[in-house]
PDB file of C-alpha atoms in Angstrom:
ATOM      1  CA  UNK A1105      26.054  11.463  43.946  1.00  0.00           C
ATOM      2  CA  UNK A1106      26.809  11.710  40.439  1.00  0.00           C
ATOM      3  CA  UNK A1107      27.982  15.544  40.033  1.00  0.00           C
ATOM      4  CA  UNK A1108      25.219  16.083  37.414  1.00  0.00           C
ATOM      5  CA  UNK A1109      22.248  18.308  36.973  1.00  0.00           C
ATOM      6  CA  UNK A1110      19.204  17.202  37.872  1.00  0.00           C
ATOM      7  CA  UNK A1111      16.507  16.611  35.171  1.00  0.00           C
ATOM      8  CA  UNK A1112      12.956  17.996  35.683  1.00  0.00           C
ATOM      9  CA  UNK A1113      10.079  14.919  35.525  1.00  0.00           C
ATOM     10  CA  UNK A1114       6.891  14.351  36.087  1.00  0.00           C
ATOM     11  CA  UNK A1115       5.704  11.377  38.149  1.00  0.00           C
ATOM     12  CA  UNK A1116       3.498   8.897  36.599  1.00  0.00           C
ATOM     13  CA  UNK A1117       2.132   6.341  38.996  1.00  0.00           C
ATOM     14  CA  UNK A1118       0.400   6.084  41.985  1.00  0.00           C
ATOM     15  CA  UNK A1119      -0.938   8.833  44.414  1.00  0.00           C
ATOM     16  CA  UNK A1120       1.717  11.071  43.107  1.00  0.00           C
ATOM     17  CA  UNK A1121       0.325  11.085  39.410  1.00  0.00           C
ATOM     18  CA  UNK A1122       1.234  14.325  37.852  1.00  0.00           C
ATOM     19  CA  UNK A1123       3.522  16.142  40.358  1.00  0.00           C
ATOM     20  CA  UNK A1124       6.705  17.544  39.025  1.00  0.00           C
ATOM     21  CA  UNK A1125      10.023  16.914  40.871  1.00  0.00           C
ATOM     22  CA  UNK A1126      13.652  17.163  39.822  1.00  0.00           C
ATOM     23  CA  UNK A1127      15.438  13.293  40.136  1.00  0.00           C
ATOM     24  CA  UNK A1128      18.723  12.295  38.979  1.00  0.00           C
ATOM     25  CA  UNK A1129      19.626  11.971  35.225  1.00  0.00           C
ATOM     26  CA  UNK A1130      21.452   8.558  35.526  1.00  0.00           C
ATOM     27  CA  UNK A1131      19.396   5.755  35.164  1.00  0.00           C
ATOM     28  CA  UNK A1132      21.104   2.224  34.878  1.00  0.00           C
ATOM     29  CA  UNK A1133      18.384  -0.277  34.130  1.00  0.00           C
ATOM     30  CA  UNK A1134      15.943   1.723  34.441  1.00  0.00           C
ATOM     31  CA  UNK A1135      16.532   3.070  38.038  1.00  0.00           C
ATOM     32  CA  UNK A1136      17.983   5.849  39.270  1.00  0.00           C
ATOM     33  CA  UNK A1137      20.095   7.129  42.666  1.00  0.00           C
ATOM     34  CA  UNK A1138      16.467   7.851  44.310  1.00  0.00           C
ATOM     35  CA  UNK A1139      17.192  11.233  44.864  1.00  0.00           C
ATOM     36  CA  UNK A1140      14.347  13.179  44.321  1.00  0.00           C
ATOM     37  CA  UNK A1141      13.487  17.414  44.949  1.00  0.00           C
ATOM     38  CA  UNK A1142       9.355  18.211  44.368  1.00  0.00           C
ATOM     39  CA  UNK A1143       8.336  20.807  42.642  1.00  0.00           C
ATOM     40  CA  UNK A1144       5.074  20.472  43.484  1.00  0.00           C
ATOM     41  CA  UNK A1145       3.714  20.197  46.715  1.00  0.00           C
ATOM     42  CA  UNK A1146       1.310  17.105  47.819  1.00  0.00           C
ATOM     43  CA  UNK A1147      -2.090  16.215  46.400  1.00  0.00           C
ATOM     44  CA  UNK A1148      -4.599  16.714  48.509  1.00  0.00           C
ATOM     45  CA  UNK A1149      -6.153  13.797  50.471  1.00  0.00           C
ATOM     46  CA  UNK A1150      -9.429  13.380  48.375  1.00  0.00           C
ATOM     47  CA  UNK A1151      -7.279  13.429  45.395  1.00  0.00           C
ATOM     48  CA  UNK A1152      -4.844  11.152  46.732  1.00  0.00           C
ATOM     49  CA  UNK A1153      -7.851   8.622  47.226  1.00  0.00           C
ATOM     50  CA  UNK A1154      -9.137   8.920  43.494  1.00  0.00           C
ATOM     51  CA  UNK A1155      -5.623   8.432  42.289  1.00  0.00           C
ATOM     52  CA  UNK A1156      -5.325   4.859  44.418  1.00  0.00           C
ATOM     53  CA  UNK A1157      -8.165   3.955  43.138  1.00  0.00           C
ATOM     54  CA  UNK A1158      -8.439   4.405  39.636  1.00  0.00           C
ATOM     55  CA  UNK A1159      -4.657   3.027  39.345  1.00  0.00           C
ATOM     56  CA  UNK A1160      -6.035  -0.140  41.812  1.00  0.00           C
ATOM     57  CA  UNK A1161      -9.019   0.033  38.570  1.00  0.00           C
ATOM     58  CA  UNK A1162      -6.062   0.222  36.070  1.00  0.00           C
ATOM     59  CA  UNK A1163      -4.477  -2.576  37.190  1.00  0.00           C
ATOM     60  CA  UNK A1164      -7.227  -4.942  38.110  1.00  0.00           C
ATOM     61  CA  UNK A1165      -8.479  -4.186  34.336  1.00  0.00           C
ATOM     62  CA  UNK A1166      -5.022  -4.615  32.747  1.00  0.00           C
ATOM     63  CA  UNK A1167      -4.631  -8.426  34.740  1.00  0.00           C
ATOM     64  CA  UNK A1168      -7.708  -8.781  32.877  1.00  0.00           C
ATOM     65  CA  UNK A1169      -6.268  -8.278  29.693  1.00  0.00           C
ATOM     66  CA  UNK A1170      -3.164 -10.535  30.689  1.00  0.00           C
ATOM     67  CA  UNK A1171      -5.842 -13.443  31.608  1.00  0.00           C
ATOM     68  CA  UNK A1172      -7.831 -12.820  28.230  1.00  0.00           C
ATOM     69  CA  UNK A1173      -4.842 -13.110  25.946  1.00  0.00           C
ATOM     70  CA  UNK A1174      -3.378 -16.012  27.812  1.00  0.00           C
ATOM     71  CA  UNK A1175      -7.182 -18.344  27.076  1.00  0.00           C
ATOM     72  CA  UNK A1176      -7.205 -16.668  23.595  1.00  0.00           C
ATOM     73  CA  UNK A1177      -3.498 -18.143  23.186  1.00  0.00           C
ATOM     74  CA  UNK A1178      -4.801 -21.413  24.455  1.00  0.00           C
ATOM     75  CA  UNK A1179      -7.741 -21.403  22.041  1.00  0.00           C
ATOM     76  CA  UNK A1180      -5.400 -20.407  18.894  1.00  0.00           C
ATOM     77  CA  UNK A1181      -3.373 -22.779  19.101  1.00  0.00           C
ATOM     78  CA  UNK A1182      -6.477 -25.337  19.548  1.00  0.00           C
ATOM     79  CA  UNK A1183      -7.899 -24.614  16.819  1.00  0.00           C
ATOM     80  CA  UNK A1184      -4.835 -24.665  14.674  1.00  0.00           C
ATOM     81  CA  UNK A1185      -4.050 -28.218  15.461  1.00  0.00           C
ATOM     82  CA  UNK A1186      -7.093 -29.300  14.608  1.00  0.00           C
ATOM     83  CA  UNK A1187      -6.611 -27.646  11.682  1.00  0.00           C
ATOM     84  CA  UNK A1188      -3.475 -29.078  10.905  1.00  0.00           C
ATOM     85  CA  UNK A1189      -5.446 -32.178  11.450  1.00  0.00           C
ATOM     86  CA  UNK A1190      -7.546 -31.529   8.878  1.00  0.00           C
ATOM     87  CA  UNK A1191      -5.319 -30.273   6.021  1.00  0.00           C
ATOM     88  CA  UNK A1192      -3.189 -33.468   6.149  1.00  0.00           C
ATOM     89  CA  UNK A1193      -6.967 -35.202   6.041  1.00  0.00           C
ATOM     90  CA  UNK A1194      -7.466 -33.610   3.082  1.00  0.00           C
ATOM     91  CA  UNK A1195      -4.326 -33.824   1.771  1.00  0.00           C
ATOM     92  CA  UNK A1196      -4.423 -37.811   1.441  1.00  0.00           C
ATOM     93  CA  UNK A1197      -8.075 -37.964   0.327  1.00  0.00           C
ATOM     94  CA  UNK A1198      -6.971 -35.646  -2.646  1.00  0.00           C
ATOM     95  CA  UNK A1199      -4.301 -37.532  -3.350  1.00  0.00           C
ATOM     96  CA  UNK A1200      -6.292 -40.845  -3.032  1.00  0.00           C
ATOM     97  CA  UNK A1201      -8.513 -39.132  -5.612  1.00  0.00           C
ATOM     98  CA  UNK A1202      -6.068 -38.264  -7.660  1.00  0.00           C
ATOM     99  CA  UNK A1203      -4.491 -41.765  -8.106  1.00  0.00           C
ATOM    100  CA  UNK A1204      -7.926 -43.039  -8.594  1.00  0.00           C
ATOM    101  CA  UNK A1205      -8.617 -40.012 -11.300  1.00  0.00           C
ATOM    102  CA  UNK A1206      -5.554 -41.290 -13.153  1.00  0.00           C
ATOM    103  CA  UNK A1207      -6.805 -44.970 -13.071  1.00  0.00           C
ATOM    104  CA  UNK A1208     -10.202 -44.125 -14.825  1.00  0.00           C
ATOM    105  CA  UNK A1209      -8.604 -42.564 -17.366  1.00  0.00           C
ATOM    106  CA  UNK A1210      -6.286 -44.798 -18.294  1.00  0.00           C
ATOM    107  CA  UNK A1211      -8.860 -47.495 -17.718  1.00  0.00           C
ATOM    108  CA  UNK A1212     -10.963 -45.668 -20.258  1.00  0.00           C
ATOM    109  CA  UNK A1213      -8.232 -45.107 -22.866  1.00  0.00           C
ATOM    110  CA  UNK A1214      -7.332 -48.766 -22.891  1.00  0.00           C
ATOM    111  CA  UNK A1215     -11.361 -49.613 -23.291  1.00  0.00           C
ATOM    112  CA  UNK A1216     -11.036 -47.319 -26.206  1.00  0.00           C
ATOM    113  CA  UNK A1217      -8.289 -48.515 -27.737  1.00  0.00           C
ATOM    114  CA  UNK A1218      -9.824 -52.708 -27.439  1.00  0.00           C
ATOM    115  CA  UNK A1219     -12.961 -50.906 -29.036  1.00  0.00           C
ATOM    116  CA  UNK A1220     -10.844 -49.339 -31.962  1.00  0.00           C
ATOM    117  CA  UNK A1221      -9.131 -53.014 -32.308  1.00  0.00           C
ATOM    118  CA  UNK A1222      -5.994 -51.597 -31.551  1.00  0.00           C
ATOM    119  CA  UNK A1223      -4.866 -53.987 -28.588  1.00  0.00           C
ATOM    120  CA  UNK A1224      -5.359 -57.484 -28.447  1.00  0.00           C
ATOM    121  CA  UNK A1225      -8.113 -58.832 -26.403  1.00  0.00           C
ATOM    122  CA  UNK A1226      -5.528 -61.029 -24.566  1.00  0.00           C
ATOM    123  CA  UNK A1227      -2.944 -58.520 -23.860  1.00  0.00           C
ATOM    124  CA  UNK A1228      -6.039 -56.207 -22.344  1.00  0.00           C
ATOM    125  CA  UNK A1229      -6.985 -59.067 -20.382  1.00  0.00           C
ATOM    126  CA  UNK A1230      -3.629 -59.821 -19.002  1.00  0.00           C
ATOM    127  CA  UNK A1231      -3.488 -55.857 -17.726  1.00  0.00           C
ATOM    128  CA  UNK A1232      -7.040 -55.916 -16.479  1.00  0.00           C
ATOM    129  CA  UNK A1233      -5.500 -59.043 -14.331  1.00  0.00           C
ATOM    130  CA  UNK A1234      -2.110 -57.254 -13.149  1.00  0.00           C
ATOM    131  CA  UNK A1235      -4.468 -53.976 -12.265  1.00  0.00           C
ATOM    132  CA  UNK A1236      -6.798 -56.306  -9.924  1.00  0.00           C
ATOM    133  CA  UNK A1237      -3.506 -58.131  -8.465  1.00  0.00           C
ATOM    134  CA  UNK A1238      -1.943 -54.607  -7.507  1.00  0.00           C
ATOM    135  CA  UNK A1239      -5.227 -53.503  -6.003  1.00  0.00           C
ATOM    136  CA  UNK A1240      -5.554 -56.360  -4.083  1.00  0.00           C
ATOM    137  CA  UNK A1241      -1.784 -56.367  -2.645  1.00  0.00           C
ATOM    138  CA  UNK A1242      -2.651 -52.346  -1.911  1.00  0.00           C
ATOM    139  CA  UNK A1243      -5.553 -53.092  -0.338  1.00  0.00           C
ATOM    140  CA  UNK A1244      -3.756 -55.719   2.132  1.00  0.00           C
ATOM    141  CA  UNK A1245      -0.817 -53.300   2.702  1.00  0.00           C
ATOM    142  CA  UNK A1246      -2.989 -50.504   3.695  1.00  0.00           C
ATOM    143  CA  UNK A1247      -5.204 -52.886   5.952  1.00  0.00           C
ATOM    144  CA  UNK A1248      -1.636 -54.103   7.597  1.00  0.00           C
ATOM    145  CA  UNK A1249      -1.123 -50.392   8.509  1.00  0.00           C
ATOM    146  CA  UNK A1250      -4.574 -50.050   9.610  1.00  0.00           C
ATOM    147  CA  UNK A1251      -4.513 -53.046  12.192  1.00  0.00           C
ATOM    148  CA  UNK A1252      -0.696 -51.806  13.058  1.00  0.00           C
ATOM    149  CA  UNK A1253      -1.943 -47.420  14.189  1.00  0.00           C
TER     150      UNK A1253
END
């Protein structure tokens, strides 16, 4: 069909696993013309039957495979949403932490300082005051977005 010289192969599937034949050199998409010259002649029956089944063993053992990597997908990407989950958990407690870190020691600093007599006791008092106001208006905003999720 194609005016070309055959190529010399060896089958690879099937009952016909390891017989040489000669089959046509253009493939287009991975098939060919079909036309196909043994070299070899056939296997003998007994063969034959070992070659069905271990491919029919091959195959059963390889959907296996297919079904096991599907669930192990399925499982992966389980467990990395709940990770996810649990990083952005983290993620606000440190932060919360953080903030609260930063309030100690500035809460601290300022004790120092009305210790050393360098602020007045009535400007420390007024802070103390705005500190507990912003708290409190915090603490209502995040119990607003508490009742709201």
């Amino acid at each position: 069909m194609h005016q070309m010289r055959p190529v010399k192969r060896v089958a690879f599937e099937g009952t016909v696993t390891g017989r040489r034949f000669y089959g046509c050199p253009v493939q287009a998409n991975g098939v060919n013309c079909g036309v196909v010259e043994w070299v070899d002649g056939p296997w003998p029956p007994v063969l034959q039957r070992c070659l069905s089944k271990l491919w029919e063993m091959f195959h059963d053992q390889n959907c296996g495979r297919v079904l096991d990597k599907e669930k192990f997908e399925k499982e992966l990407a389980k467990v990395k949403s709940e990770h996810e989950r649990e990083l952005a958990k983290l993620k606000m407690e440190n932060d919360k932490l953080c903030t609260e870190y930063t309030k100690l020691v500035n809460d601290v600093s300022k004790m120092f300082d009305w210790q050393d007599g360098r602020v007045d006791k009535r400007v420390y008092q007024k802070q103390v005051e705005e500190e507990e106001l912003e708290k409190k208006k915090k603490n209502e905003l995040e119990e607003k977005a508490m009742l709201e999720v």
